[in-house]
Every structure is written in structure tokens, then in C-alpha cells.
Tab-separated table of N, CA and C in Angstrom:
chain	number	residue	atom	x	y	z
A	1	MET	N	14.910	15.000	-9.893
A	1	MET	CA	14.349	13.999	-10.790
A	1	MET	C	13.583	12.928	-10.003
A	2	ASP	N	14.066	12.617	-8.780
A	2	ASP	CA	13.379	11.614	-7.966
A	2	ASP	C	11.951	12.049	-7.636
A	3	TYR	N	11.775	13.354	-7.382
A	3	TYR	CA	10.441	13.859	-7.066
A	3	TYR	C	9.507	13.715	-8.264
A	4	LEU	N	10.030	13.948	-9.449
A	4	LEU	CA	9.218	13.827	-10.665
A	4	LEU	C	8.789	12.379	-10.890
A	5	LYS	N	9.716	11.445	-10.703
A	5	LYS	CA	9.389	10.020	-10.859
A	5	LYS	C	8.314	9.607	-9.853
A	6	ALA	N	8.489	10.016	-8.598
A	6	ALA	CA	7.515	9.674	-7.557
A	6	ALA	C	6.154	10.281	-7.874
A	7	PHE	N	6.160	11.523	-8.344
A	7	PHE	CA	4.907	12.189	-8.688
A	7	PHE	C	4.202	11.487	-9.847
A	8	LEU	N	4.941	11.097	-10.868
A	8	LEU	CA	4.339	10.443	-12.032
A	8	LEU	C	3.734	9.088	-11.678
A	9	ILE	N	4.470	8.276	-10.951
A	9	ILE	CA	3.953	6.946	-10.612
A	9	ILE	C	2.844	7.037	-9.571
A	10	GLY	N	3.041	7.837	-8.520
A	10	GLY	CA	1.986	8.024	-7.519
A	10	GLY	C	0.738	8.619	-8.136
A	11	GLY	N	0.914	9.582	-9.036
A	11	GLY	CA	-0.220	10.180	-9.734
A	11	GLY	C	-0.931	9.187	-10.632
A	12	ALA	N	-0.168	8.301	-11.255
A	12	ALA	CA	-0.784	7.269	-12.106
A	12	ALA	C	-1.649	6.331	-11.261
A	13	PHE	N	-1.137	5.948	-10.081
A	13	PHE	CA	-1.944	5.104	-9.191
A	13	PHE	C	-3.232	5.819	-8.777
A	14	CYS	N	-3.115	7.090	-8.448
A	14	CYS	CA	-4.302	7.866	-8.069
A	14	CYS	C	-5.284	7.976	-9.228
A	15	ALA	N	-4.770	8.194	-10.424
A	15	ALA	CA	-5.636	8.305	-11.603
A	15	ALA	C	-6.359	6.985	-11.865
A	16	ILE	N	-5.658	5.876	-11.711
A	16	ILE	CA	-6.293	4.565	-11.889
A	16	ILE	C	-7.408	4.388	-10.861
A	17	GLY	N	-7.134	4.742	-9.613
A	17	GLY	CA	-8.160	4.640	-8.572
A	17	GLY	C	-9.365	5.512	-8.876
A	18	GLN	N	-9.129	6.736	-9.341
A	18	GLN	CA	-10.237	7.641	-9.659
A	18	GLN	C	-11.051	7.121	-10.835
A	19	ILE	N	-10.384	6.575	-11.836
A	19	ILE	CA	-11.098	5.997	-12.983
A	19	ILE	C	-11.964	4.827	-12.528
A	20	LEU	N	-11.420	3.984	-11.637
A	20	LEU	CA	-12.206	2.854	-11.124
A	20	LEU	C	-13.423	3.334	-10.336
A	21	ILE	N	-13.264	4.407	-9.578
A	21	ILE	CA	-14.400	4.957	-8.829
A	21	ILE	C	-15.456	5.510	-9.774
A	22	ASP	N	-15.008	6.252	-10.790
A	22	ASP	CA	-15.938	6.915	-11.711
A	22	ASP	C	-16.604	5.977	-12.700
A	23	ARG	N	-15.899	4.964	-13.167
A	23	ARG	CA	-16.381	4.142	-14.288
A	23	ARG	C	-16.911	2.771	-13.897
A	24	THR	N	-16.740	2.368	-12.655
A	24	THR	CA	-17.225	1.057	-12.236
A	24	THR	C	-18.158	1.215	-11.041
A	25	LYS	N	-18.764	0.135	-10.669
A	25	LYS	CA	-19.627	0.140	-9.485
A	25	LYS	C	-18.890	-0.406	-8.265
A	26	LEU	N	-17.552	-0.487	-8.355
A	26	LEU	CA	-16.762	-0.950	-7.219
A	26	LEU	C	-16.802	0.085	-6.102
A	27	THR	N	-16.899	-0.392	-4.886
A	27	THR	CA	-16.855	0.516	-3.739
A	27	THR	C	-15.401	0.923	-3.491
A	28	PRO	N	-15.186	2.067	-2.849
A	28	PRO	CA	-13.813	2.469	-2.534
A	28	PRO	C	-13.054	1.408	-1.724
A	29	ALA	N	-13.743	0.738	-0.826
A	29	ALA	CA	-13.080	-0.298	-0.025
A	29	ALA	C	-12.572	-1.432	-0.915
A	30	ARG	N	-13.358	-1.832	-1.891
A	30	ARG	CA	-12.931	-2.908	-2.794
A	30	ARG	C	-11.775	-2.455	-3.678
A	31	ILE	N	-11.784	-1.212	-4.066
A	31	ILE	CA	-10.683	-0.681	-4.867
A	31	ILE	C	-9.394	-0.666	-4.038
A	32	LEU	N	-9.492	-0.261	-2.777
A	32	LEU	CA	-8.323	-0.236	-1.909
A	32	LEU	C	-7.766	-1.640	-1.695
A	33	VAL	N	-8.641	-2.610	-1.467
A	33	VAL	CA	-8.199	-3.994	-1.318
A	33	VAL	C	-7.572	-4.484	-2.625
A	34	GLY	N	-8.138	-4.064	-3.743
A	34	GLY	CA	-7.575	-4.423	-5.042
A	34	GLY	C	-6.167	-3.885	-5.224
A	35	PHE	N	-5.922	-2.652	-4.761
A	35	PHE	CA	-4.581	-2.087	-4.859
A	35	PHE	C	-3.579	-2.871	-4.005
A	36	VAL	N	-3.965	-3.243	-2.789
A	36	VAL	CA	-3.068	-4.029	-1.932
A	36	VAL	C	-2.791	-5.378	-2.582
A	37	THR	N	-3.841	-6.027	-3.078
A	37	THR	CA	-3.681	-7.327	-3.725
A	37	THR	C	-2.822	-7.215	-4.977
A	38	ALA	N	-3.019	-6.165	-5.747
A	38	ALA	CA	-2.197	-5.952	-6.941
A	38	ALA	C	-0.729	-5.782	-6.567
A	39	GLY	N	-0.465	-5.072	-5.474
A	39	GLY	CA	0.913	-4.928	-5.013
A	39	GLY	C	1.551	-6.258	-4.670
A	40	VAL	N	0.788	-7.142	-4.022
A	40	VAL	CA	1.293	-8.470	-3.674
A	40	VAL	C	1.542	-9.284	-4.946
A	41	LEU	N	0.567	-9.285	-5.857
A	41	LEU	CA	0.707	-10.075	-7.084
A	41	LEU	C	1.840	-9.565	-7.975
A	42	LEU	N	1.955	-8.254	-8.111
A	42	LEU	CA	3.032	-7.699	-8.936
A	42	LEU	C	4.405	-7.954	-8.313
A	43	THR	N	4.464	-8.028	-6.992
A	43	THR	CA	5.714	-8.396	-6.330
A	43	THR	C	6.035	-9.861	-6.597
A	44	ALA	N	5.018	-10.704	-6.538
A	44	ALA	CA	5.224	-12.140	-6.751
A	44	ALA	C	5.756	-12.454	-8.144
A	45	ILE	N	5.342	-11.690	-9.143
A	45	ILE	CA	5.822	-11.962	-10.501
A	45	ILE	C	7.056	-11.140	-10.861
A	46	GLY	N	7.553	-10.351	-9.903
A	46	GLY	CA	8.803	-9.638	-10.088
A	46	GLY	C	8.709	-8.297	-10.784
A	47	VAL	N	7.520	-7.716	-10.867
A	47	VAL	CA	7.334	-6.449	-11.561
A	47	VAL	C	7.432	-5.260	-10.618
A	48	TYR	N	6.989	-5.417	-9.385
A	48	TYR	CA	6.873	-4.262	-8.489
A	48	TYR	C	8.217	-3.768	-7.969
A	49	LYS	N	9.165	-4.653	-7.705
A	49	LYS	CA	10.460	-4.210	-7.162
A	49	LYS	C	11.170	-3.247	-8.108
A	50	PRO	N	11.280	-3.542	-9.400
A	50	PRO	CA	11.922	-2.546	-10.280
A	50	PRO	C	11.162	-1.220	-10.313
A	51	LEU	N	9.831	-1.278	-10.243
A	51	LEU	CA	9.030	-0.056	-10.206
A	51	LEU	C	9.315	0.735	-8.933
A	52	ALA	N	9.374	0.041	-7.796
A	52	ALA	CA	9.656	0.703	-6.519
A	52	ALA	C	11.075	1.267	-6.493
A	53	ASP	N	12.017	0.554	-7.077
A	53	ASP	CA	13.388	1.062	-7.132
A	53	ASP	C	13.469	2.317	-8.000
A	54	TRP	N	12.719	2.349	-9.079
A	54	TRP	CA	12.759	3.486	-9.991
A	54	TRP	C	11.984	4.681	-9.448
A	55	ALA	N	10.771	4.445	-8.939
A	55	ALA	CA	9.885	5.541	-8.542
A	55	ALA	C	9.998	5.919	-7.072
A	56	GLY	N	10.626	5.118	-6.259
A	56	GLY	CA	10.776	5.436	-4.835
A	56	GLY	C	9.437	5.544	-4.129
A	57	ALA	N	9.221	6.661	-3.437
A	57	ALA	CA	8.012	6.852	-2.638
A	57	ALA	C	6.742	6.844	-3.483
A	58	GLY	N	6.845	7.145	-4.760
A	58	GLY	CA	5.667	7.102	-5.627
A	58	GLY	C	5.094	5.707	-5.767
A	59	ALA	N	5.919	4.691	-5.505
A	59	ALA	CA	5.453	3.313	-5.588
A	59	ALA	C	5.350	2.643	-4.224
A	60	THR	N	6.079	3.137	-3.224
A	60	THR	CA	6.055	2.465	-1.924
A	60	THR	C	5.057	3.052	-0.943
A	61	VAL	N	4.628	4.294	-1.141
A	61	VAL	CA	3.694	4.928	-0.206
A	61	VAL	C	2.235	4.543	-0.473
A	62	PRO	N	1.769	4.442	-1.723
A	62	PRO	CA	0.362	4.073	-1.944
A	62	PRO	C	0.049	2.670	-1.419
A	63	LEU	N	-1.210	2.304	-1.435
A	63	LEU	CA	-1.616	1.003	-0.910
A	63	LEU	C	-0.984	-0.166	-1.650
A	64	SER	N	-0.679	-0.002	-2.906
A	64	SER	CA	0.013	-1.072	-3.614
A	64	SER	C	1.393	-1.290	-2.996
A	65	GLY	N	1.991	-0.242	-2.461
A	65	GLY	CA	3.258	-0.359	-1.752
A	65	GLY	C	3.116	-1.140	-0.457
A	66	PHE	N	1.950	-1.048	0.182
A	66	PHE	CA	1.690	-1.862	1.377
A	66	PHE	C	1.661	-3.337	0.996
A	67	GLY	N	1.035	-3.650	-0.134
A	67	GLY	CA	1.041	-5.031	-0.627
A	67	GLY	C	2.452	-5.503	-0.932
A	68	TYR	N	3.254	-4.616	-1.509
A	68	TYR	CA	4.659	-4.918	-1.790
A	68	TYR	C	5.399	-5.234	-0.497
A	69	ALA	N	5.184	-4.413	0.545
A	69	ALA	CA	5.843	-4.642	1.831
A	69	ALA	C	5.391	-5.957	2.459
A	70	LEU	N	4.105	-6.276	2.343
A	70	LEU	CA	3.609	-7.562	2.854
A	70	LEU	C	4.313	-8.728	2.164
A	71	ALA	N	4.371	-8.667	0.841
A	71	ALA	CA	4.974	-9.761	0.077
A	71	ALA	C	6.463	-9.905	0.377
A	72	LYS	N	7.177	-8.773	0.487
A	72	LYS	CA	8.604	-8.837	0.795
A	72	LYS	C	8.835	-9.386	2.198
A	73	GLY	N	7.972	-9.025	3.148
A	73	GLY	CA	8.097	-9.547	4.501
A	73	GLY	C	7.882	-11.050	4.555
A	74	VAL	N	6.885	-11.518	3.825
A	74	VAL	CA	6.619	-12.955	3.778
A	74	VAL	C	7.777	-13.675	3.102
A	75	GLU	N	8.273	-13.126	2.006
A	75	GLU	CA	9.384	-13.751	1.296
A	75	GLU	C	10.610	-13.898	2.197
A	76	LYS	N	10.934	-12.840	2.938
A	76	LYS	CA	12.088	-12.878	3.835
A	76	LYS	C	11.872	-13.873	4.976
A	77	ALA	N	10.675	-13.854	5.572
A	77	ALA	CA	10.396	-14.747	6.698
A	77	ALA	C	10.383	-16.207	6.272
A	78	VAL	N	9.887	-16.493	5.081
A	78	VAL	CA	9.878	-17.879	4.600
A	78	VAL	C	11.303	-18.368	4.383
A	79	SER	N	12.171	-17.507	3.858
A	79	SER	CA	13.563	-17.921	3.642
A	79	SER	C	14.290	-18.149	4.972
A	80	GLU	N	13.884	-17.432	6.028
A	80	GLU	CA	14.545	-17.575	7.328
A	80	GLU	C	13.901	-18.633	8.217
A	81	ASN	N	12.558	-18.728	8.198
A	81	ASN	CA	11.840	-19.582	9.159
A	81	ASN	C	11.055	-20.711	8.521
A	82	GLY	N	11.111	-20.846	7.230
A	82	GLY	CA	10.354	-21.893	6.566
A	82	GLY	C	8.880	-21.532	6.458
A	83	LEU	N	8.035	-22.538	6.498
A	83	LEU	CA	6.603	-22.349	6.281
A	83	LEU	C	5.948	-21.443	7.322
A	84	LEU	N	6.488	-21.399	8.524
A	84	LEU	CA	5.944	-20.520	9.558
A	84	LEU	C	6.034	-19.050	9.146
A	85	GLY	N	6.968	-18.729	8.282
A	85	GLY	CA	7.140	-17.367	7.804
A	85	GLY	C	5.948	-16.849	7.021
A	86	VAL	N	5.145	-17.746	6.455
A	86	VAL	CA	3.935	-17.329	5.743
A	86	VAL	C	2.983	-16.618	6.698
A	87	LEU	N	2.938	-17.064	7.934
A	87	LEU	CA	2.028	-16.483	8.921
A	87	LEU	C	2.599	-15.243	9.594
A	88	THR	N	3.912	-15.166	9.740
A	88	THR	CA	4.510	-14.072	10.508
A	88	THR	C	5.138	-12.982	9.655
A	89	GLY	N	5.529	-13.293	8.458
A	89	GLY	CA	6.299	-12.360	7.640
A	89	GLY	C	5.581	-11.083	7.271
A	90	GLY	N	4.299	-11.167	6.916
A	90	GLY	CA	3.551	-9.981	6.520
A	90	GLY	C	3.432	-8.969	7.640
A	91	VAL	N	3.150	-9.462	8.843
A	91	VAL	CA	3.009	-8.563	9.988
A	91	VAL	C	4.365	-7.968	10.361
A	92	THR	N	5.401	-8.780	10.320
A	92	THR	CA	6.739	-8.289	10.636
A	92	THR	C	7.191	-7.245	9.618
A	93	GLY	N	6.924	-7.498	8.356
A	93	GLY	CA	7.353	-6.585	7.300
A	93	GLY	C	6.632	-5.248	7.304
A	94	THR	N	5.436	-5.209	7.849
A	94	THR	CA	4.638	-3.979	7.834
A	94	THR	C	4.391	-3.419	9.233
A	95	ALA	N	5.106	-3.924	10.224
A	95	ALA	CA	4.863	-3.527	11.612
A	95	ALA	C	5.006	-2.023	11.827
A	96	ALA	N	6.004	-1.408	11.218
A	96	ALA	CA	6.206	0.029	11.422
A	96	ALA	C	5.036	0.831	10.867
A	97	GLY	N	4.559	0.478	9.689
A	97	GLY	CA	3.424	1.186	9.094
A	97	GLY	C	2.138	0.990	9.872
A	98	ILE	N	1.918	-0.224	10.327
A	98	ILE	CA	0.714	-0.508	11.117
A	98	ILE	C	0.763	0.263	12.439
A	99	THR	N	1.918	0.258	13.090
A	99	THR	CA	2.074	0.977	14.352
A	99	THR	C	1.851	2.473	14.167
A	100	ALA	N	2.413	3.029	13.098
A	100	ALA	CA	2.232	4.463	12.835
A	100	ALA	C	0.762	4.793	12.594
A	101	ALA	N	0.061	3.945	11.858
A	101	ALA	CA	-1.356	4.187	11.592
A	101	ALA	C	-2.169	4.178	12.889
A	102	ILE	N	-1.888	3.223	13.756
A	102	ILE	CA	-2.605	3.149	15.033
A	102	ILE	C	-2.268	4.361	15.910
A	103	PHE	N	-0.994	4.685	16.029
A	103	PHE	CA	-0.542	5.787	16.877
A	103	PHE	C	-1.132	7.121	16.416
A	104	PHE	N	-0.983	7.435	15.127
A	104	PHE	CA	-1.462	8.727	14.639
A	104	PHE	C	-2.991	8.772	14.592
A	105	GLY	N	-3.642	7.655	14.303
A	105	GLY	CA	-5.098	7.616	14.334
A	105	GLY	C	-5.627	7.872	15.733
A	106	PHE	N	-4.989	7.270	16.732
A	106	PHE	CA	-5.390	7.495	18.120
A	106	PHE	C	-5.144	8.940	18.522
A	107	GLY	N	-4.002	9.484	18.106
A	107	GLY	CA	-3.691	10.878	18.428
A	107	GLY	C	-4.704	11.847	17.843
A	108	ILE	N	-5.072	11.642	16.597
A	108	ILE	CA	-6.071	12.505	15.959
A	108	ILE	C	-7.424	12.337	16.639
A	109	ALA	N	-7.760	11.116	17.027
A	109	ALA	CA	-9.029	10.884	17.719
A	109	ALA	C	-9.082	11.626	19.049
A	110	LEU	N	-7.962	11.716	19.730
A	110	LEU	CA	-7.927	12.455	20.992
A	110	LEU	C	-8.043	13.963	20.782
A	111	MET	N	-7.506	14.463	19.669
A	111	MET	CA	-7.501	15.913	19.417
A	111	MET	C	-8.804	16.416	18.815
A	112	CYS	N	-9.546	15.561	18.154
A	112	CYS	CA	-10.761	15.997	17.444
A	112	CYS	C	-12.003	15.553	18.201
A	113	LYS	N	-13.045	16.327	18.023
A	113	LYS	CA	-14.323	15.998	18.642
A	113	LYS	C	-15.021	14.948	17.763
A	114	SER	N	-15.344	13.835	18.355
A	114	SER	CA	-16.013	12.782	17.601
A	114	SER	C	-17.520	12.986	17.632
A	115	GLY	N	-18.172	12.441	16.657
A	115	GLY	CA	-19.620	12.534	16.590
A	115	GLY	C	-20.144	11.948	15.315
A	116	ASP	N	-21.437	11.766	15.275
A	116	ASP	CA	-22.078	11.237	14.075
A	116	ASP	C	-22.142	12.289	12.990
A	117	LYS	N	-22.104	11.825	11.752
A	117	LYS	CA	-22.288	12.747	10.630
A	117	LYS	C	-23.744	13.127	10.553
A	118	ALA	N	-23.981	14.393	10.255
A	118	ALA	CA	-25.370	14.859	10.186
A	118	ALA	C	-25.891	14.792	8.774
């Protein structure tokens, strides 16, 4: 059942992104930033945590989940370190994901032949 929940919510996020690409003049980069921002805003108003608890990876893996992780990191750091946590919490909360992206991106770059698109 967990796989079905993750598939439904993750698929809904993908469908929303595809609709935005097809029906608006927004660039993919702006849509991606919108998803991260939506994750932060939905976390701030208390909507995203119940969704993430219910859907699991379907809500935490997409870019909106990155926004959720940023917001949770800031929230935790502010409660522990005060106002300084606003600056450090997001990076601390997402450090593992950022590190993995850099590591695997570098690894793929070493394995693949780079070049300009023709």
C-alpha cells in the first residue's frame, strides 16, 4: 500500500509539472523553483508534513520534498540556535541530498564523454 500512495502523490506532482509545461509559458527552471518554493510554503502552513507522512517517498523525493527538507532544517536550527539558524538550517537539513547530487554528478561526468550538443 505504501508503494501505491507514493506512486499516486509522486505521479500527481509530475502531472502538475507536465500541465504547467504544456499550458503555460513558464520555463522548466521556473517550474522547478516553484515546486521547491511550494514545498517550503506548504511546510510553513502545516500542510506538507501530513502529506509526507502519508505518502512517504512520493512526497519527499520530488523537488517539493527538497523545499520541505529546507523548511524543516531551518525550523530545527532556529529552535536550537535562534536567529542564526535561519542562515544555517537549510544547508544543514539538506546536506546529505546536496552531497549526493554533487558526488553522483561528478561521477557521471567522469564516466561520460562531455561535449556540445549538435
